[in-house]
mmCIF file of C-alpha atoms in Angstrom:
data_model
loop_
_atom_site.group_PDB
_atom_site.id
_atom_site.type_symbol
_atom_site.label_atom_id
_atom_site.label_comp_id
_atom_site.label_asym_id
_atom_site.label_seq_id
_atom_site.Cartn_x
_atom_site.Cartn_y
_atom_site.Cartn_z
ATOM 1 C CA UNK A 118 -120.109 -41.911 131.270
ATOM 2 C CA UNK A 119 -123.020 -43.368 132.910
ATOM 3 C CA UNK A 120 -124.623 -46.195 130.867
ATOM 4 C CA UNK A 121 -127.833 -48.122 131.233
ATOM 5 C CA UNK A 122 -127.476 -51.580 129.362
ATOM 6 C CA UNK A 123 -130.525 -53.374 128.791
ATOM 7 C CA UNK A 124 -130.637 -57.121 127.642
ATOM 8 C CA UNK A 125 -131.454 -58.857 125.415
ATOM 9 C CA UNK A 126 -132.432 -56.311 122.632
ATOM 10 C CA UNK A 127 -135.098 -58.783 121.614
ATOM 11 C CA UNK A 128 -136.551 -62.085 122.404
ATOM 12 C CA UNK A 129 -139.101 -64.529 121.146
ATOM 13 C CA UNK A 130 -141.033 -66.759 123.654
ATOM 14 C CA UNK A 131 -144.202 -68.727 123.684
ATOM 15 C CA UNK A 132 -147.315 -68.104 125.413
ATOM 16 C CA UNK A 133 -146.999 -69.116 128.997
ATOM 17 C CA UNK A 134 -143.341 -68.820 129.252
ATOM 18 C CA UNK A 135 -141.433 -66.998 131.983
ATOM 19 C CA UNK A 136 -139.692 -63.947 130.497
ATOM 20 C CA UNK A 137 -136.935 -62.046 132.147
ATOM 21 C CA UNK A 138 -135.430 -58.842 130.976
ATOM 22 C CA UNK A 139 -132.384 -57.405 132.656
ATOM 23 C CA UNK A 140 -130.881 -53.843 133.133
ATOM 24 C CA UNK A 141 -127.497 -53.116 134.228
ATOM 25 C CA UNK A 142 -126.176 -49.615 135.661
ATOM 26 C CA UNK A 143 -122.609 -48.525 135.240
ATOM 27 C CA UNK A 144 -122.899 -47.172 138.795
ATOM 28 C CA UNK A 145 -125.157 -47.748 141.882
ATOM 29 C CA UNK A 146 -128.483 -46.319 141.268
ATOM 30 C CA UNK A 147 -130.006 -47.799 144.544
ATOM 31 C CA UNK A 148 -133.621 -48.643 143.812
ATOM 32 C CA UNK A 149 -134.421 -45.709 141.568
ATOM 33 C CA UNK A 150 -135.282 -47.936 138.607
ATOM 34 C CA UNK A 151 -138.483 -48.045 136.709
ATOM 35 C CA UNK A 152 -140.012 -50.238 133.911
ATOM 36 C CA UNK A 153 -142.138 -49.336 131.021
ATOM 37 C CA UNK A 154 -144.138 -51.052 128.431
ATOM 38 C CA UNK A 155 -144.613 -49.697 124.897
ATOM 39 C CA UNK A 156 -146.924 -51.144 122.284
ATOM 40 C CA UNK A 157 -146.514 -50.248 118.728
ATOM 41 C CA UNK A 158 -148.023 -46.661 117.901
ATOM 42 C CA UNK A 159 -148.718 -46.095 121.679
ATOM 43 C CA UNK A 160 -147.171 -44.048 124.391
ATOM 44 C CA UNK A 161 -145.193 -46.015 127.081
ATOM 45 C CA UNK A 162 -146.974 -47.118 130.165
ATOM 46 C CA UNK A 163 -145.440 -47.415 133.580
ATOM 47 C CA UNK A 164 -145.131 -51.016 134.922
ATOM 48 C CA UNK A 165 -142.736 -51.026 137.772
ATOM 49 C CA UNK A 166 -141.505 -48.228 140.076
ATOM 50 C CA UNK A 167 -138.866 -47.944 142.653
ATOM 51 C CA UNK A 168 -137.349 -51.238 141.068
ATOM 52 C CA UNK A 169 -140.222 -53.745 142.489
ATOM 53 C CA UNK A 170 -143.308 -51.904 143.126
ATOM 54 C CA UNK A 171 -146.328 -52.751 140.833
ATOM 55 C CA UNK A 172 -148.094 -49.735 139.249
ATOM 56 C CA UNK A 173 -151.838 -49.550 140.067
ATOM 57 C CA UNK A 174 -153.728 -51.719 137.405
ATOM 58 C CA UNK A 175 -150.853 -53.689 136.151
ATOM 59 C CA UNK A 176 -151.239 -57.411 136.023
ATOM 60 C CA UNK A 177 -149.470 -59.434 138.769
ATOM 61 C CA UNK A 178 -147.608 -61.571 136.236
ATOM 62 C CA UNK A 179 -145.227 -58.472 136.018
ATOM 63 C CA UNK A 180 -142.694 -58.150 138.736
ATOM 64 C CA UNK A 181 -139.483 -56.418 139.167
ATOM 65 C CA UNK A 182 -136.436 -56.928 141.247
ATOM 66 C CA UNK A 183 -132.905 -55.857 142.115
ATOM 67 C CA UNK A 184 -131.020 -52.952 143.485
ATOM 68 C CA UNK A 185 -127.691 -51.108 143.157
ATOM 69 C CA UNK A 186 -126.570 -51.844 139.415
ATOM 70 C CA UNK A 187 -128.616 -54.960 138.634
ATOM 71 C CA UNK A 188 -132.256 -55.085 138.074
ATOM 72 C CA UNK A 189 -134.662 -57.544 136.207
ATOM 73 C CA UNK A 190 -138.198 -57.442 135.048
ATOM 74 C CA UNK A 191 -139.967 -60.825 134.887
ATOM 75 C CA UNK A 192 -143.043 -61.709 133.151
ATOM 76 C CA UNK A 193 -144.172 -64.829 134.913
ATOM 77 C CA UNK A 194 -146.478 -66.202 132.114
ATOM 78 C CA UNK A 195 -146.372 -64.516 128.758
ATOM 79 C CA UNK A 196 -149.607 -63.497 127.400
ATOM 80 C CA UNK A 197 -150.386 -62.463 123.792
ATOM 81 C CA UNK A 198 -151.091 -58.898 124.949
ATOM 82 C CA UNK A 199 -147.620 -58.557 126.330
ATOM 83 C CA UNK A 200 -146.237 -58.083 122.972
ATOM 84 C CA UNK A 201 -144.311 -54.750 123.234
ATOM 85 C CA UNK A 202 -140.935 -53.182 123.879
ATOM 86 C CA UNK A 203 -139.881 -52.810 127.416
ATOM 87 C CA UNK A 204 -137.626 -50.090 128.862
ATOM 88 C CA UNK A 205 -135.986 -49.618 131.976
ATOM 89 C CA UNK A 206 -135.142 -46.043 133.278
ATOM 90 C CA UNK A 207 -133.295 -44.681 136.251
ATOM 91 C CA UNK A 208 -134.176 -41.655 138.533
ATOM 92 C CA UNK A 209 -131.040 -41.578 140.671
ATOM 93 C CA UNK A 210 -129.358 -38.585 138.994
ATOM 94 C CA UNK A 211 -129.470 -36.324 136.204
ATOM 95 C CA UNK A 212 -130.015 -36.970 133.343
ATOM 96 C CA UNK A 213 -132.856 -39.534 133.596
ATOM 97 C CA UNK A 214 -131.595 -42.198 131.217
ATOM 98 C CA UNK A 215 -133.507 -45.031 129.713
ATOM 99 C CA UNK A 216 -132.124 -48.352 128.603
ATOM 100 C CA UNK A 217 -132.060 -49.203 124.953
ATOM 101 C CA UNK A 218 -135.168 -51.230 124.954
ATOM 102 C CA UNK A 219 -136.229 -54.959 124.987
ATOM 103 C CA UNK A 220 -138.644 -56.074 122.070
ATOM 104 C CA UNK A 221 -140.840 -59.192 123.079
ATOM 105 C CA UNK A 222 -142.381 -61.353 120.529
ATOM 106 C CA UNK A 223 -144.413 -64.412 120.482
ATOM 107 C CA UNK A 224 -142.561 -67.539 119.189
ATOM 108 C CA UNK B 14 -160.031 -38.806 133.695
ATOM 109 C CA UNK B 15 -156.363 -38.050 133.986
ATOM 110 C CA UNK B 16 -155.234 -36.929 130.647
ATOM 111 C CA UNK B 17 -152.233 -35.012 128.988
ATOM 112 C CA UNK B 18 -152.868 -33.787 125.368
ATOM 113 C CA UNK B 19 -149.987 -32.304 123.246
ATOM 114 C CA UNK B 20 -150.142 -29.768 120.618
ATOM 115 C CA UNK B 21 -148.053 -27.741 118.254
ATOM 116 C CA UNK B 22 -146.174 -30.454 116.451
ATOM 117 C CA UNK B 23 -145.636 -30.427 112.707
ATOM 118 C CA UNK B 24 -142.914 -29.783 109.944
ATOM 119 C CA UNK B 25 -140.363 -27.456 110.496
ATOM 120 C CA UNK B 26 -137.187 -26.442 108.516
ATOM 121 C CA UNK B 27 -133.833 -26.761 109.885
ATOM 122 C CA UNK B 28 -132.773 -23.728 111.961
ATOM 123 C CA UNK B 29 -136.383 -22.860 112.849
ATOM 124 C CA UNK B 30 -138.143 -22.702 115.937
ATOM 125 C CA UNK B 31 -141.109 -24.560 117.555
ATOM 126 C CA UNK B 32 -143.358 -24.425 120.656
ATOM 127 C CA UNK B 33 -145.074 -27.590 121.953
ATOM 128 C CA UNK B 34 -147.936 -27.267 124.443
ATOM 129 C CA UNK B 35 -149.322 -29.789 126.774
ATOM 130 C CA UNK B 36 -152.696 -29.513 128.352
ATOM 131 C CA UNK B 37 -153.512 -31.378 131.535
ATOM 132 C CA UNK B 38 -156.816 -32.325 133.079
ATOM 133 C CA UNK B 39 -158.267 -34.617 135.708
ATOM 134 C CA UNK B 40 -155.550 -33.968 138.393
ATOM 135 C CA UNK B 41 -154.050 -30.833 140.244
ATOM 136 C CA UNK B 42 -151.535 -29.988 137.706
ATOM 137 C CA UNK B 43 -149.705 -27.421 140.131
ATOM 138 C CA UNK B 44 -148.626 -30.259 142.579
ATOM 139 C CA UNK B 45 -146.680 -32.131 140.102
ATOM 140 C CA UNK B 46 -143.209 -32.042 138.331
ATOM 141 C CA UNK B 47 -143.718 -32.322 134.683
ATOM 142 C CA UNK B 48 -141.446 -33.669 131.958
ATOM 143 C CA UNK B 49 -140.940 -34.080 128.338
ATOM 144 C CA UNK B 50 -139.553 -37.272 126.800
ATOM 145 C CA UNK B 51 -138.916 -37.861 122.917
ATOM 146 C CA UNK B 52 -138.753 -40.720 120.689
ATOM 147 C CA UNK B 53 -136.790 -40.518 117.282
ATOM 148 C CA UNK B 54 -138.503 -42.886 114.715
ATOM 149 C CA UNK B 55 -137.715 -46.453 115.291
ATOM 150 C CA UNK B 56 -135.592 -45.550 118.159
ATOM 151 C CA UNK B 57 -135.810 -45.575 122.204
ATOM 152 C CA UNK B 58 -136.810 -43.178 124.533
ATOM 153 C CA UNK B 59 -134.887 -40.036 125.388
ATOM 154 C CA UNK B 60 -135.582 -37.804 128.529
ATOM 155 C CA UNK B 61 -135.796 -34.116 127.579
ATOM 156 C CA UNK B 62 -136.071 -32.328 130.671
ATOM 157 C CA UNK B 63 -138.419 -31.325 133.607
ATOM 158 C CA UNK B 64 -140.078 -28.495 135.234
ATOM 159 C CA UNK B 65 -140.454 -28.560 138.807
ATOM 160 C CA UNK B 66 -143.613 -27.393 140.644
ATOM 161 C CA UNK B 67 -144.291 -24.118 142.509
ATOM 162 C CA UNK B 68 -143.086 -25.638 145.848
ATOM 163 C CA UNK B 69 -139.738 -26.287 144.178
ATOM 164 C CA UNK B 70 -139.490 -22.716 142.651
ATOM 165 C CA UNK B 71 -140.415 -24.115 139.060
ATOM 166 C CA UNK B 72 -136.809 -24.803 138.450
ATOM 167 C CA UNK B 73 -136.052 -26.820 135.255
ATOM 168 C CA UNK B 74 -133.519 -29.583 134.543
ATOM 169 C CA UNK B 75 -132.456 -30.650 130.961
ATOM 170 C CA UNK B 76 -130.891 -33.851 129.241
ATOM 171 C CA UNK B 77 -127.824 -33.725 127.284
ATOM 172 C CA UNK B 78 -129.720 -33.395 123.865
ATOM 173 C CA UNK B 79 -130.950 -29.733 124.961
ATOM 174 C CA UNK B 80 -127.713 -28.048 124.685
ATOM 175 C CA UNK B 81 -129.216 -24.837 125.367
ATOM 176 C CA UNK B 82 -131.671 -24.958 122.585
ATOM 177 C CA UNK B 83 -134.576 -26.179 124.653
ATOM 178 C CA UNK B 84 -136.642 -24.229 127.140
ATOM 179 C CA UNK B 85 -139.300 -25.828 129.411
ATOM 180 C CA UNK B 86 -141.847 -23.672 131.050
ATOM 181 C CA UNK B 87 -145.437 -24.190 132.675
ATOM 182 C CA UNK B 88 -148.453 -21.937 133.474
ATOM 183 C CA UNK B 89 -150.175 -23.523 136.314
ATOM 184 C CA UNK B 90 -153.228 -21.228 135.720
ATOM 185 C CA UNK B 91 -153.691 -22.777 132.338
ATOM 186 C CA UNK B 92 -152.667 -26.274 133.583
ATOM 187 C CA UNK B 93 -150.085 -26.323 130.710
ATOM 188 C CA UNK B 94 -146.641 -27.278 130.082
ATOM 189 C CA UNK B 95 -144.510 -25.974 127.171
ATOM 190 C CA UNK B 96 -141.343 -27.027 125.378
ATOM 191 C CA UNK B 97 -139.742 -24.399 123.099
ATOM 192 C CA UNK B 98 -136.995 -25.772 120.752
ATOM 193 C CA UNK B 99 -134.722 -23.171 118.853
ATOM 194 C CA UNK B 100 -132.228 -23.915 116.035
ATOM 195 C CA UNK B 101 -133.991 -27.163 115.153
ATOM 196 C CA UNK B 102 -131.714 -29.817 113.632
ATOM 197 C CA UNK B 103 -132.916 -32.892 111.615
ATOM 198 C CA UNK B 104 -131.836 -35.102 114.712
ATOM 199 C CA UNK B 105 -134.792 -33.403 116.633
ATOM 200 C CA UNK B 106 -137.217 -35.283 114.510
ATOM 201 C CA UNK B 107 -139.242 -37.410 117.070
ATOM 202 C CA UNK B 108 -142.446 -37.900 118.972
ATOM 203 C CA UNK B 109 -142.454 -35.672 122.011
ATOM 204 C CA UNK B 110 -144.332 -36.978 124.924
ATOM 205 C CA UNK B 111 -145.626 -34.785 127.834
ATOM 206 C CA UNK B 112 -145.183 -36.866 131.181
ATOM 207 C CA UNK B 113 -146.298 -36.442 134.703
ATOM 208 C CA UNK B 114 -144.039 -37.453 137.678
ATOM 209 C CA UNK B 115 -146.355 -38.774 140.546
ATOM 210 C CA UNK B 116 -146.339 -37.074 143.946
ATOM 211 C CA UNK B 117 -145.182 -40.391 145.916
ATOM 212 C CA UNK B 118 -142.005 -41.298 143.924
ATOM 213 C CA UNK B 119 -139.752 -40.612 140.993
ATOM 214 C CA UNK B 120 -141.365 -42.197 137.782
ATOM 215 C CA UNK B 121 -143.383 -41.065 134.735
ATOM 216 C CA UNK B 122 -146.918 -42.277 135.665
ATOM 217 C CA UNK B 123 -148.998 -40.402 132.956
ATOM 218 C CA UNK B 124 -148.093 -39.954 129.432
ATOM 219 C CA UNK B 125 -149.570 -37.862 126.631
ATOM 220 C CA UNK B 126 -150.327 -39.315 123.071
ATOM 221 C CA UNK B 127 -147.343 -37.439 121.592
ATOM 222 C CA UNK B 128 -146.711 -34.736 119.140
ATOM 223 C CA UNK B 129 -144.820 -35.497 116.161
ATOM 224 C CA UNK B 130 -142.060 -32.984 115.280
ATOM 225 C CA UNK B 131 -140.352 -33.316 111.766
ATOM 226 C CA UNK B 132 -137.513 -31.316 110.919
ATOM 227 C CA UNK B 133 -136.729 -31.338 107.226
ATOM 228 C CA UNK B 134 -136.108 -28.816 104.330
#
C-alpha cells in the first residue's frame, strides 16, 4: 500500500528559527507534491505546488524542495502567524493521499 | 472574488443520506476539475473524490473511503458541485470541503469554508 509519511508530527520552535518538515513517499511520485497550511478552525491553504513552486501571495520565507520520494517544506524564519498544521499531499496517482500533518507551535 | 460556498451539512442518522452542494463564483467554473476533501474532528485531511470538467467528459474519481456510497456530480449551468452520500456511517462525521484544481497544475488552490456533517443517532 502506498504511504505518505510526514515528520515530525509536531514541533516547537522559537520566532526566527528555521523550521523543516519532511514528507516521505513509499514510491516515486516525481515532483507531484504539494504543501498546505491549516490554521485552527480554518480551511487549508495551498503554500507550495509541484514540490518547489510558491503559490501566489505566499511569503517567501516558505520554500519546498525534493523529488521522487523525499520532500521538505522549510520556513526560513518562523513567525507567530505561521502557527498552524502543515500537510503534504501527492497528485501522482489515485487516490490523492495527504500526509498525517505537522503541528507547529511557538516555543 | 474567487469563492466556494458549501451548504447542506447537518445532523443525519446512521444509514441515512445527504447531499452537499458547493456554489462557485468569481471564476469560470466549467473550466476546472473540482474535488471534495473531508476532515474528521481532530484528524487529518482525506481526499474524497473529484469531478473532471466537460473537456474530460465529466468523469469522476473516488478515494478509498467512498466504497460505492459517494457520488460526485456537477452542474456547470449553476456553477455548482455536489456530493451525495448514502448509507451514512458514524465515521463519515467530518467537515467536507469543496476545492478547486487550478488549470496549470495538480493541486487544490481554492477551498470553501467547509460543511459539517454529523452522523449520529
